[in-house]
Amino acid sequence: MSELDPPRSTDAIVASAPPVVQTHQRYPQPLLPRNARNWMMVWYRNYMVWKKLAVPSLIGNLADPMIYLFGLGLGLGLLVGNVHGVSYIAFLAAGTTASSVMMSASFESMYSAFSRMHVQRTWEAIMHAPLTLGDVVLGEVLWAASKAVLSGVAIMLVAGLLGYAQFPSALGALPVIVLAGVTFASLAMIVTALAPSYDFFMFYQTLVMTPMLLLSGVFFPLEQLPEGAQAATQVLPLAHAVALIRPLMLGRPVENVALHVGVLAAYAVVALTVALVLLRKRMLR
């Protein structure tokens, strides 16, 4: 503007200004983890919060499977006797180890992760740092798997101390427990992505987790089921986890290792991918 030009009002200046192109995105991209390390910060953040209440958290995670183990194992064990050549409580201990992994990983990925995502808005705060949604979700899944490993290993140790598990053979179940924890945490993350409130999780618990608990060989051999039901159990991830953990804890050879590991790994990869896609849609709404 030259000195001879008449002064213009502020409104006129704003109106004549070129349009501003909005380049800011609400959440960091890309969807996938940015690198192989960022998820550790999310894991560590959850660990620091959990550490303050570690003892009551561990007691809460162990109480339910321990009740199943000793209540059913000692009570029904007197009626059932031996199963597959071992005492019923030893048979049940291996199944309870696998089921506790499912329960712990699922509850952490549902209730706790939902609180951080939807109620506390912790995920939004984290994603203002140079982390992607993939970093956050991967950290949450691996944190849930870590808690599941603690639960499963604790029951395995109790079973070993009481003579219901064979060491060092039972140590071979540790990689299976880790894989199962990741699998069930990833599956539960899909439910978290769809949940409008805490009440929604009851559908998953009632319609998915409870039938899987009853039909996966945790409490009785799969051979006791009708042939059609036995075939249906082959698609249940818990059945494959039990099929790996039980012989290892009992000091027996494991059959069809590649099949069982492959099914668990496939569930983990597919479920995590679906959860990431659903969560991106939810977070960008």
PDB file of C-alpha atoms in Angstrom:
ATOM      1  CA  MET A   1       0.000   0.000   0.000  1.00  0.00           C
ATOM      2  CA  SER A   2       1.445   3.365  -0.991  1.00  0.00           C
ATOM      3  CA  GLU A   3       1.171   6.503   1.116  1.00  0.00           C
ATOM      4  CA  LEU A   4      -1.456   7.881  -1.347  1.00  0.00           C
ATOM      5  CA  ASP A   5      -3.764   4.859  -1.008  1.00  0.00           C
ATOM      6  CA  PRO A   6      -6.720   5.401   1.308  1.00  0.00           C
ATOM      7  CA  PRO A   7      -6.632   3.401   4.523  1.00  0.00           C
ATOM      8  CA  ARG A   8      -8.674   0.235   4.554  1.00  0.00           C
ATOM      9  CA  SER A   9     -10.594  -1.261   7.438  1.00  0.00           C
ATOM     10  CA  THR A  10      -9.477  -4.452   9.176  1.00  0.00           C
ATOM     11  CA  ASP A  11     -12.468  -6.322   7.766  1.00  0.00           C
ATOM     12  CA  ALA A  12     -11.520  -5.353   4.249  1.00  0.00           C
ATOM     13  CA  ILE A  13      -7.943  -6.535   4.772  1.00  0.00           C
ATOM     14  CA  VAL A  14      -9.114  -9.899   6.158  1.00  0.00           C
ATOM     15  CA  ALA A  15     -11.592 -10.339   3.311  1.00  0.00           C
ATOM     16  CA  SER A  16      -8.937  -9.686   0.679  1.00  0.00           C
ATOM     17  CA  ALA A  17      -6.383 -12.026   2.246  1.00  0.00           C
ATOM     18  CA  PRO A  18      -5.734 -15.332   0.446  1.00  0.00           C
ATOM     19  CA  PRO A  19      -7.511 -18.351   1.935  1.00  0.00           C
ATOM     20  CA  VAL A  20      -5.583 -20.301   4.531  1.00  0.00           C
ATOM     21  CA  VAL A  21      -5.116 -23.949   3.658  1.00  0.00           C
ATOM     22  CA  GLN A  22      -5.794 -26.149   6.683  1.00  0.00           C
ATOM     23  CA  THR A  23      -2.940 -28.620   6.867  1.00  0.00           C
ATOM     24  CA  HIS A  24      -3.220 -29.690  10.499  1.00  0.00           C
ATOM     25  CA  GLN A  25      -4.559 -33.173  11.115  1.00  0.00           C
ATOM     26  CA  ARG A  26      -6.155 -34.060  14.369  1.00  0.00           C
ATOM     27  CA  TYR A  27      -4.068 -37.165  14.965  1.00  0.00           C
ATOM     28  CA  PRO A  28      -0.620 -38.180  13.786  1.00  0.00           C
ATOM     29  CA  GLN A  29      -0.292 -40.365  10.745  1.00  0.00           C
ATOM     30  CA  PRO A  30       0.516 -42.952   9.492  1.00  0.00           C
ATOM     31  CA  LEU A  31      -1.706 -45.534  11.094  1.00  0.00           C
ATOM     32  CA  LEU A  32       1.048 -48.110  11.583  1.00  0.00           C
ATOM     33  CA  PRO A  33       3.699 -47.776  14.310  1.00  0.00           C
ATOM     34  CA  ARG A  34       6.273 -45.164  13.357  1.00  0.00           C
ATOM     35  CA  ASN A  35       9.169 -47.405  14.368  1.00  0.00           C
ATOM     36  CA  ALA A  36      10.005 -50.467  16.461  1.00  0.00           C
ATOM     37  CA  ARG A  37      10.553 -48.529  19.707  1.00  0.00           C
ATOM     38  CA  ASN A  38       7.828 -45.925  20.231  1.00  0.00           C
ATOM     39  CA  TRP A  39       5.349 -48.448  21.659  1.00  0.00           C
ATOM     40  CA  MET A  40       7.746 -48.942  24.589  1.00  0.00           C
ATOM     41  CA  MET A  41       6.913 -45.456  25.867  1.00  0.00           C
ATOM     42  CA  VAL A  42       3.205 -46.342  25.988  1.00  0.00           C
ATOM     43  CA  TRP A  43       4.018 -49.639  27.690  1.00  0.00           C
ATOM     44  CA  TYR A  44       6.260 -47.880  30.213  1.00  0.00           C
ATOM     45  CA  ARG A  45       3.628 -45.241  30.945  1.00  0.00           C
ATOM     46  CA  ASN A  46       1.055 -47.941  31.736  1.00  0.00           C
ATOM     47  CA  TYR A  47       3.583 -49.817  33.830  1.00  0.00           C
ATOM     48  CA  MET A  48       4.357 -46.747  35.969  1.00  0.00           C
ATOM     49  CA  VAL A  49       0.652 -46.236  36.654  1.00  0.00           C
ATOM     50  CA  TRP A  50       0.071 -49.939  37.383  1.00  0.00           C
ATOM     51  CA  LYS A  51       3.086 -50.147  39.702  1.00  0.00           C
ATOM     52  CA  LYS A  52       1.331 -47.971  42.259  1.00  0.00           C
ATOM     53  CA  LEU A  53      -1.426 -50.595  42.628  1.00  0.00           C
ATOM     54  CA  ALA A  54       0.509 -53.699  41.630  1.00  0.00           C
ATOM     55  CA  VAL A  55      -0.350 -55.858  44.640  1.00  0.00           C
ATOM     56  CA  PRO A  56      -4.163 -55.453  44.571  1.00  0.00           C
ATOM     57  CA  SER A  57      -4.064 -55.754  40.778  1.00  0.00           C
ATOM     58  CA  LEU A  58      -2.226 -59.078  40.961  1.00  0.00           C
ATOM     59  CA  ILE A  59      -4.542 -60.379  43.650  1.00  0.00           C
ATOM     60  CA  GLY A  60      -7.567 -59.430  41.560  1.00  0.00           C
ATOM     61  CA  ASN A  61      -6.194 -61.141  38.457  1.00  0.00           C
ATOM     62  CA  LEU A  62      -5.300 -64.324  40.323  1.00  0.00           C
ATOM     63  CA  ALA A  63      -8.332 -64.697  42.574  1.00  0.00           C
ATOM     64  CA  ASP A  64     -10.768 -65.930  39.932  1.00  0.00           C
ATOM     65  CA  PRO A  65      -8.529 -68.593  38.313  1.00  0.00           C
ATOM     66  CA  MET A  66      -7.337 -69.791  41.713  1.00  0.00           C
ATOM     67  CA  ILE A  67     -10.931 -70.294  42.816  1.00  0.00           C
ATOM     68  CA  TYR A  68     -11.570 -72.364  39.703  1.00  0.00           C
ATOM     69  CA  LEU A  69      -8.371 -74.330  40.222  1.00  0.00           C
ATOM     70  CA  PHE A  70      -8.874 -75.288  43.852  1.00  0.00           C
ATOM     71  CA  GLY A  71     -12.663 -75.178  44.037  1.00  0.00           C
ATOM     72  CA  LEU A  72     -13.266 -77.373  40.992  1.00  0.00           C
ATOM     73  CA  GLY A  73      -9.952 -79.224  41.143  1.00  0.00           C
ATOM     74  CA  LEU A  74     -10.311 -80.423  44.706  1.00  0.00           C
ATOM     75  CA  GLY A  75     -14.091 -80.729  44.699  1.00  0.00           C
ATOM     76  CA  LEU A  76     -14.707 -82.418  41.344  1.00  0.00           C
ATOM     77  CA  GLY A  77     -11.367 -84.177  41.526  1.00  0.00           C
ATOM     78  CA  LEU A  78     -12.746 -86.510  44.185  1.00  0.00           C
ATOM     79  CA  LEU A  79     -15.572 -87.478  41.839  1.00  0.00           C
ATOM     80  CA  VAL A  80     -13.754 -87.513  38.530  1.00  0.00           C
ATOM     81  CA  GLY A  81     -10.496 -89.177  39.550  1.00  0.00           C
ATOM     82  CA  ASN A  82      -7.807 -89.249  36.871  1.00  0.00           C
ATOM     83  CA  VAL A  83      -8.109 -87.634  33.432  1.00  0.00           C
ATOM     84  CA  HIS A  84      -5.685 -88.638  30.680  1.00  0.00           C
ATOM     85  CA  GLY A  85      -3.544 -90.422  33.234  1.00  0.00           C
ATOM     86  CA  VAL A  86      -3.148 -87.478  35.659  1.00  0.00           C
ATOM     87  CA  SER A  87      -5.184 -86.147  38.564  1.00  0.00           C
ATOM     88  CA  TYR A  88      -8.054 -83.912  37.616  1.00  0.00           C
ATOM     89  CA  ILE A  89      -6.549 -80.918  39.408  1.00  0.00           C
ATOM     90  CA  ALA A  90      -3.331 -81.302  37.398  1.00  0.00           C
ATOM     91  CA  PHE A  91      -5.407 -81.507  34.222  1.00  0.00           C
ATOM     92  CA  LEU A  92      -7.339 -78.413  35.292  1.00  0.00           C
ATOM     93  CA  ALA A  93      -4.213 -76.457  36.291  1.00  0.00           C
ATOM     94  CA  ALA A  94      -2.963 -76.347  32.707  1.00  0.00           C
ATOM     95  CA  GLY A  95      -6.368 -75.277  31.393  1.00  0.00           C
ATOM     96  CA  THR A  96      -6.667 -72.628  34.087  1.00  0.00           C
ATOM     97  CA  THR A  97      -3.271 -71.222  33.119  1.00  0.00           C
ATOM     98  CA  ALA A  98      -4.466 -70.727  29.547  1.00  0.00           C
ATOM     99  CA  SER A  99      -7.856 -69.325  30.560  1.00  0.00           C
ATOM    100  CA  SER A 100      -6.273 -66.854  32.986  1.00  0.00           C
ATOM    101  CA  VAL A 101      -4.171 -65.507  30.118  1.00  0.00           C
ATOM    102  CA  MET A 102      -7.332 -64.964  28.086  1.00  0.00           C
ATOM    103  CA  MET A 103      -9.163 -63.275  30.948  1.00  0.00           C
ATOM    104  CA  SER A 104      -6.327 -60.993  32.016  1.00  0.00           C
ATOM    105  CA  ALA A 105      -5.408 -59.879  28.492  1.00  0.00           C
ATOM    106  CA  SER A 106      -9.046 -59.323  27.505  1.00  0.00           C
ATOM    107  CA  PHE A 107     -10.024 -57.298  30.569  1.00  0.00           C
ATOM    108  CA  GLU A 108      -6.952 -55.079  30.305  1.00  0.00           C
ATOM    109  CA  SER A 109      -7.552 -54.435  26.601  1.00  0.00           C
ATOM    110  CA  MET A 110     -11.221 -53.711  27.206  1.00  0.00           C
ATOM    111  CA  TYR A 111     -11.875 -51.943  30.495  1.00  0.00           C
ATOM    112  CA  SER A 112      -8.496 -50.331  31.149  1.00  0.00           C
ATOM    113  CA  ALA A 113      -7.728 -49.416  27.538  1.00  0.00           C
ATOM    114  CA  PHE A 114     -11.262 -48.048  27.073  1.00  0.00           C
ATOM    115  CA  SER A 115     -10.765 -45.837  30.121  1.00  0.00           C
ATOM    116  CA  ARG A 116      -7.527 -44.444  28.727  1.00  0.00           C
ATOM    117  CA  MET A 117      -8.993 -43.957  25.261  1.00  0.00           C
ATOM    118  CA  HIS A 118     -12.545 -42.740  25.898  1.00  0.00           C
ATOM    119  CA  VAL A 119     -12.856 -41.550  29.495  1.00  0.00           C
ATOM    120  CA  GLN A 120      -9.461 -40.137  30.437  1.00  0.00           C
ATOM    121  CA  ARG A 121      -8.493 -39.167  26.854  1.00  0.00           C
ATOM    122  CA  THR A 122      -4.960 -40.345  27.549  1.00  0.00           C
ATOM    123  CA  TRP A 123      -4.508 -41.570  23.985  1.00  0.00           C
ATOM    124  CA  GLU A 124      -5.224 -38.103  22.599  1.00  0.00           C
ATOM    125  CA  ALA A 125      -2.607 -36.590  24.900  1.00  0.00           C
ATOM    126  CA  ILE A 126      -0.034 -39.197  23.897  1.00  0.00           C
ATOM    127  CA  MET A 127      -0.647 -38.620  20.192  1.00  0.00           C
ATOM    128  CA  HIS A 128       0.346 -34.969  20.534  1.00  0.00           C
ATOM    129  CA  ALA A 129       3.854 -36.373  20.903  1.00  0.00           C
ATOM    130  CA  PRO A 130       5.573 -37.864  17.833  1.00  0.00           C
ATOM    131  CA  LEU A 131       3.629 -41.125  18.199  1.00  0.00           C
ATOM    132  CA  THR A 132       1.084 -42.596  15.825  1.00  0.00           C
ATOM    133  CA  LEU A 133      -2.124 -44.382  16.684  1.00  0.00           C
ATOM    134  CA  GLY A 134      -0.315 -47.584  15.758  1.00  0.00           C
ATOM    135  CA  ASP A 135       2.321 -46.899  18.415  1.00  0.00           C
ATOM    136  CA  VAL A 136      -0.369 -46.381  21.055  1.00  0.00           C
ATOM    137  CA  VAL A 137      -2.422 -49.454  20.144  1.00  0.00           C
ATOM    138  CA  LEU A 138       0.641 -51.703  19.890  1.00  0.00           C
ATOM    139  CA  GLY A 139       1.831 -50.468  23.286  1.00  0.00           C
ATOM    140  CA  GLU A 140      -1.600 -51.141  24.785  1.00  0.00           C
ATOM    141  CA  VAL A 141      -1.775 -54.657  23.314  1.00  0.00           C
ATOM    142  CA  LEU A 142       1.707 -55.578  24.515  1.00  0.00           C
ATOM    143  CA  TRP A 143       0.992 -54.124  27.945  1.00  0.00           C
ATOM    144  CA  ALA A 144      -2.173 -56.244  28.197  1.00  0.00           C
ATOM    145  CA  ALA A 145      -0.145 -59.271  27.073  1.00  0.00           C
ATOM    146  CA  SER A 146       2.452 -58.522  29.765  1.00  0.00           C
ATOM    147  CA  LYS A 147      -0.203 -58.577  32.470  1.00  0.00           C
ATOM    148  CA  ALA A 148      -1.549 -61.812  31.013  1.00  0.00           C
ATOM    149  CA  VAL A 149       1.919 -63.346  31.203  1.00  0.00           C
ATOM    150  CA  LEU A 150       2.161 -62.405  34.884  1.00  0.00           C
ATOM    151  CA  SER A 151      -1.178 -64.062  35.564  1.00  0.00           C
ATOM    152  CA  GLY A 152      -0.389 -67.221  33.605  1.00  0.00           C
ATOM    153  CA  VAL A 153       3.102 -67.631  35.043  1.00  0.00           C
ATOM    154  CA  ALA A 154       1.839 -67.124  38.602  1.00  0.00           C
ATOM    155  CA  ILE A 155      -0.683 -69.953  38.241  1.00  0.00           C
ATOM    156  CA  MET A 156       1.937 -72.149  36.596  1.00  0.00           C
ATOM    157  CA  LEU A 157       4.309 -71.580  39.507  1.00  0.00           C
ATOM    158  CA  VAL A 158       1.617 -72.373  42.064  1.00  0.00           C
ATOM    159  CA  ALA A 159       0.758 -75.538  40.159  1.00  0.00           C
ATOM    160  CA  GLY A 160       4.437 -76.473  40.041  1.00  0.00           C
ATOM    161  CA  LEU A 161       4.934 -75.915  43.766  1.00  0.00           C
ATOM    162  CA  LEU A 162       1.963 -78.174  44.496  1.00  0.00           C
ATOM    163  CA  GLY A 163       3.204 -80.866  42.135  1.00  0.00           C
ATOM    164  CA  TYR A 164       0.605 -80.280  39.410  1.00  0.00           C
ATOM    165  CA  ALA A 165       3.106 -79.117  36.770  1.00  0.00           C
ATOM    166  CA  GLN A 166       6.384 -80.622  35.626  1.00  0.00           C
ATOM    167  CA  PHE A 167       9.493 -78.452  35.490  1.00  0.00           C
ATOM    168  CA  PRO A 168      11.577 -77.694  33.450  1.00  0.00           C
ATOM    169  CA  SER A 169       9.143 -78.882  30.763  1.00  0.00           C
ATOM    170  CA  ALA A 170       6.580 -76.279  31.852  1.00  0.00           C
ATOM    171  CA  LEU A 171       9.029 -73.489  30.978  1.00  0.00           C
ATOM    172  CA  GLY A 172       8.415 -74.330  27.337  1.00  0.00           C
ATOM    173  CA  ALA A 173       4.912 -72.924  27.792  1.00  0.00           C
ATOM    174  CA  LEU A 174       6.244 -69.388  28.364  1.00  0.00           C
ATOM    175  CA  PRO A 175       6.444 -68.456  24.648  1.00  0.00           C
ATOM    176  CA  VAL A 176       2.940 -69.862  24.185  1.00  0.00           C
ATOM    177  CA  ILE A 177       1.636 -67.740  27.064  1.00  0.00           C
ATOM    178  CA  VAL A 178       3.182 -64.637  25.499  1.00  0.00           C
ATOM    179  CA  LEU A 179       1.672 -65.403  22.086  1.00  0.00           C
ATOM    180  CA  ALA A 180      -1.725 -66.182  23.607  1.00  0.00           C
ATOM    181  CA  GLY A 181      -1.615 -62.926  25.566  1.00  0.00           C
ATOM    182  CA  VAL A 182      -1.003 -60.916  22.394  1.00  0.00           C
ATOM    183  CA  THR A 183      -3.766 -62.829  20.600  1.00  0.00           C
ATOM    184  CA  PHE A 184      -6.469 -62.254  23.200  1.00  0.00           C
ATOM    185  CA  ALA A 185      -5.409 -58.656  23.801  1.00  0.00           C
ATOM    186  CA  SER A 186      -5.701 -57.956  20.059  1.00  0.00           C
ATOM    187  CA  LEU A 187      -9.128 -59.592  19.858  1.00  0.00           C
ATOM    188  CA  ALA A 188     -10.381 -57.587  22.820  1.00  0.00           C
ATOM    189  CA  MET A 189      -9.035 -54.367  21.265  1.00  0.00           C
ATOM    190  CA  ILE A 190     -11.552 -54.832  18.448  1.00  0.00           C
ATOM    191  CA  VAL A 191     -14.330 -54.815  21.038  1.00  0.00           C
ATOM    192  CA  THR A 192     -12.855 -51.680  22.592  1.00  0.00           C
ATOM    193  CA  ALA A 193     -12.866 -49.972  19.205  1.00  0.00           C
ATOM    194  CA  LEU A 194     -16.597 -50.678  18.843  1.00  0.00           C
ATOM    195  CA  ALA A 195     -17.704 -50.094  22.435  1.00  0.00           C
ATOM    196  CA  PRO A 196     -19.831 -47.010  23.157  1.00  0.00           C
ATOM    197  CA  SER A 197     -19.644 -47.650  26.919  1.00  0.00           C
ATOM    198  CA  TYR A 198     -18.446 -50.151  29.518  1.00  0.00           C
ATOM    199  CA  ASP A 199     -21.730 -52.061  29.305  1.00  0.00           C
ATOM    200  CA  PHE A 200     -20.890 -53.148  25.757  1.00  0.00           C
ATOM    201  CA  PHE A 201     -18.150 -55.444  27.071  1.00  0.00           C
ATOM    202  CA  MET A 202     -20.728 -57.718  28.669  1.00  0.00           C
ATOM    203  CA  PHE A 203     -21.752 -58.910  25.196  1.00  0.00           C
ATOM    204  CA  TYR A 204     -18.202 -60.075  24.475  1.00  0.00           C
ATOM    205  CA  GLN A 205     -17.851 -61.713  27.862  1.00  0.00           C
ATOM    206  CA  THR A 206     -21.182 -63.541  27.634  1.00  0.00           C
ATOM    207  CA  LEU A 207     -21.302 -64.426  23.945  1.00  0.00           C
ATOM    208  CA  VAL A 208     -17.618 -65.060  23.213  1.00  0.00           C
ATOM    209  CA  MET A 209     -15.428 -65.541  26.272  1.00  0.00           C
ATOM    210  CA  THR A 210     -17.758 -67.758  28.311  1.00  0.00           C
ATOM    211  CA  PRO A 211     -18.537 -70.227  25.472  1.00  0.00           C
ATOM    212  CA  MET A 212     -14.850 -70.329  24.581  1.00  0.00           C
ATOM    213  CA  LEU A 213     -14.000 -71.060  28.218  1.00  0.00           C
ATOM    214  CA  LEU A 214     -16.433 -73.988  28.280  1.00  0.00           C
ATOM    215  CA  LEU A 215     -15.648 -75.435  24.856  1.00  0.00           C
ATOM    216  CA  SER A 216     -11.857 -75.233  24.702  1.00  0.00           C
ATOM    217  CA  GLY A 217     -10.847 -78.133  26.912  1.00  0.00           C
ATOM    218  CA  VAL A 218     -10.184 -76.089  30.033  1.00  0.00           C
ATOM    219  CA  PHE A 219     -12.451 -78.089  32.347  1.00  0.00           C
ATOM    220  CA  PHE A 220     -12.840 -81.396  30.519  1.00  0.00           C
ATOM    221  CA  PRO A 221     -11.277 -83.212  27.537  1.00  0.00           C
ATOM    222  CA  LEU A 222     -12.512 -82.187  24.124  1.00  0.00           C
ATOM    223  CA  GLU A 223     -13.178 -85.851  23.362  1.00  0.00           C
ATOM    224  CA  GLN A 224     -16.222 -85.627  25.631  1.00  0.00           C
ATOM    225  CA  LEU A 225     -17.922 -83.248  23.179  1.00  0.00           C
ATOM    226  CA  PRO A 226     -20.013 -84.390  20.185  1.00  0.00           C
ATOM    227  CA  GLU A 227     -18.087 -84.676  16.931  1.00  0.00           C
ATOM    228  CA  GLY A 228     -19.628 -81.515  15.497  1.00  0.00           C
ATOM    229  CA  ALA A 229     -18.679 -79.529  18.572  1.00  0.00           C
ATOM    230  CA  GLN A 230     -15.149 -80.935  18.469  1.00  0.00           C
ATOM    231  CA  ALA A 231     -14.763 -79.645  14.924  1.00  0.00           C
ATOM    232  CA  ALA A 232     -16.088 -76.216  15.980  1.00  0.00           C
ATOM    233  CA  THR A 233     -13.503 -75.957  18.738  1.00  0.00           C
ATOM    234  CA  GLN A 234     -10.735 -75.931  16.126  1.00  0.00           C
ATOM    235  CA  VAL A 235     -11.546 -72.302  15.345  1.00  0.00           C
ATOM    236  CA  LEU A 236     -11.334 -71.210  18.982  1.00  0.00           C
ATOM    237  CA  PRO A 237      -7.975 -69.635  19.884  1.00  0.00           C
ATOM    238  CA  LEU A 238      -8.245 -70.735  23.508  1.00  0.00           C
ATOM    239  CA  ALA A 239      -8.493 -74.385  22.427  1.00  0.00           C
ATOM    240  CA  HIS A 240      -5.162 -74.059  20.590  1.00  0.00           C
ATOM    241  CA  ALA A 241      -3.549 -72.345  23.568  1.00  0.00           C
ATOM    242  CA  VAL A 242      -4.721 -75.148  25.868  1.00  0.00           C
ATOM    243  CA  ALA A 243      -3.491 -77.780  23.384  1.00  0.00           C
ATOM    244  CA  LEU A 244       0.005 -76.302  23.627  1.00  0.00           C
ATOM    245  CA  ILE A 245       0.181 -75.381  27.312  1.00  0.00           C
ATOM    246  CA  ARG A 246      -1.305 -78.559  28.828  1.00  0.00           C
ATOM    247  CA  PRO A 247       1.203 -81.129  27.482  1.00  0.00           C
ATOM    248  CA  LEU A 248       4.102 -78.812  28.261  1.00  0.00           C
ATOM    249  CA  MET A 249       2.978 -78.405  31.863  1.00  0.00           C
ATOM    250  CA  LEU A 250       2.391 -82.143  32.196  1.00  0.00           C
ATOM    251  CA  GLY A 251       5.771 -83.050  30.666  1.00  0.00           C
ATOM    252  CA  ARG A 252       4.316 -84.690  27.578  1.00  0.00           C
ATOM    253  CA  PRO A 253       5.069 -84.290  23.861  1.00  0.00           C
ATOM    254  CA  VAL A 254       3.101 -81.650  21.994  1.00  0.00           C
ATOM    255  CA  GLU A 255       1.282 -82.581  18.805  1.00  0.00           C
ATOM    256  CA  ASN A 256       0.550 -80.316  15.817  1.00  0.00           C
ATOM    257  CA  VAL A 257       2.717 -77.489  17.140  1.00  0.00           C
ATOM    258  CA  ALA A 258       2.801 -75.622  13.827  1.00  0.00           C
ATOM    259  CA  LEU A 259      -0.981 -75.726  13.510  1.00  0.00           C
ATOM    260  CA  HIS A 260      -1.642 -74.397  17.002  1.00  0.00           C
ATOM    261  CA  VAL A 261       1.007 -71.679  16.808  1.00  0.00           C
ATOM    262  CA  GLY A 262      -0.137 -70.696  13.320  1.00  0.00           C
ATOM    263  CA  VAL A 263      -3.761 -70.278  14.401  1.00  0.00           C
ATOM    264  CA  LEU A 264      -2.808 -68.128  17.400  1.00  0.00           C
ATOM    265  CA  ALA A 265      -0.440 -66.001  15.323  1.00  0.00           C
ATOM    266  CA  ALA A 266      -3.022 -65.546  12.566  1.00  0.00           C
ATOM    267  CA  TYR A 267      -5.640 -64.420  15.074  1.00  0.00           C
ATOM    268  CA  ALA A 268      -3.157 -61.944  16.583  1.00  0.00           C
ATOM    269  CA  VAL A 269      -2.131 -60.370  13.255  1.00  0.00           C
ATOM    270  CA  VAL A 270      -5.634 -60.158  11.779  1.00  0.00           C
ATOM    271  CA  ALA A 271      -7.235 -58.912  15.009  1.00  0.00           C
ATOM    272  CA  LEU A 272      -4.583 -56.231  15.541  1.00  0.00           C
ATOM    273  CA  THR A 273      -4.994 -55.023  11.958  1.00  0.00           C
ATOM    274  CA  VAL A 274      -8.779 -54.851  12.250  1.00  0.00           C
ATOM    275  CA  ALA A 275      -8.502 -53.064  15.611  1.00  0.00           C
ATOM    276  CA  LEU A 276      -6.175 -50.440  14.110  1.00  0.00           C
ATOM    277  CA  VAL A 277      -8.554 -49.737  11.231  1.00  0.00           C
ATOM    278  CA  LEU A 278     -11.594 -49.465  13.519  1.00  0.00           C
ATOM    279  CA  LEU A 279      -9.775 -47.303  16.042  1.00  0.00           C
ATOM    280  CA  ARG A 280      -8.592 -44.895  13.352  1.00  0.00           C
ATOM    281  CA  LYS A 281     -12.178 -44.440  12.189  1.00  0.00           C
ATOM    282  CA  ARG A 282     -13.306 -43.905  15.748  1.00  0.00           C
ATOM    283  CA  MET A 283     -10.577 -41.456  16.710  1.00  0.00           C
ATOM    284  CA  LEU A 284     -10.994 -39.371  13.559  1.00  0.00           C
ATOM    285  CA  ARG A 285     -14.764 -38.979  13.938  1.00  0.00           C
TER     286      ARG A 285
END
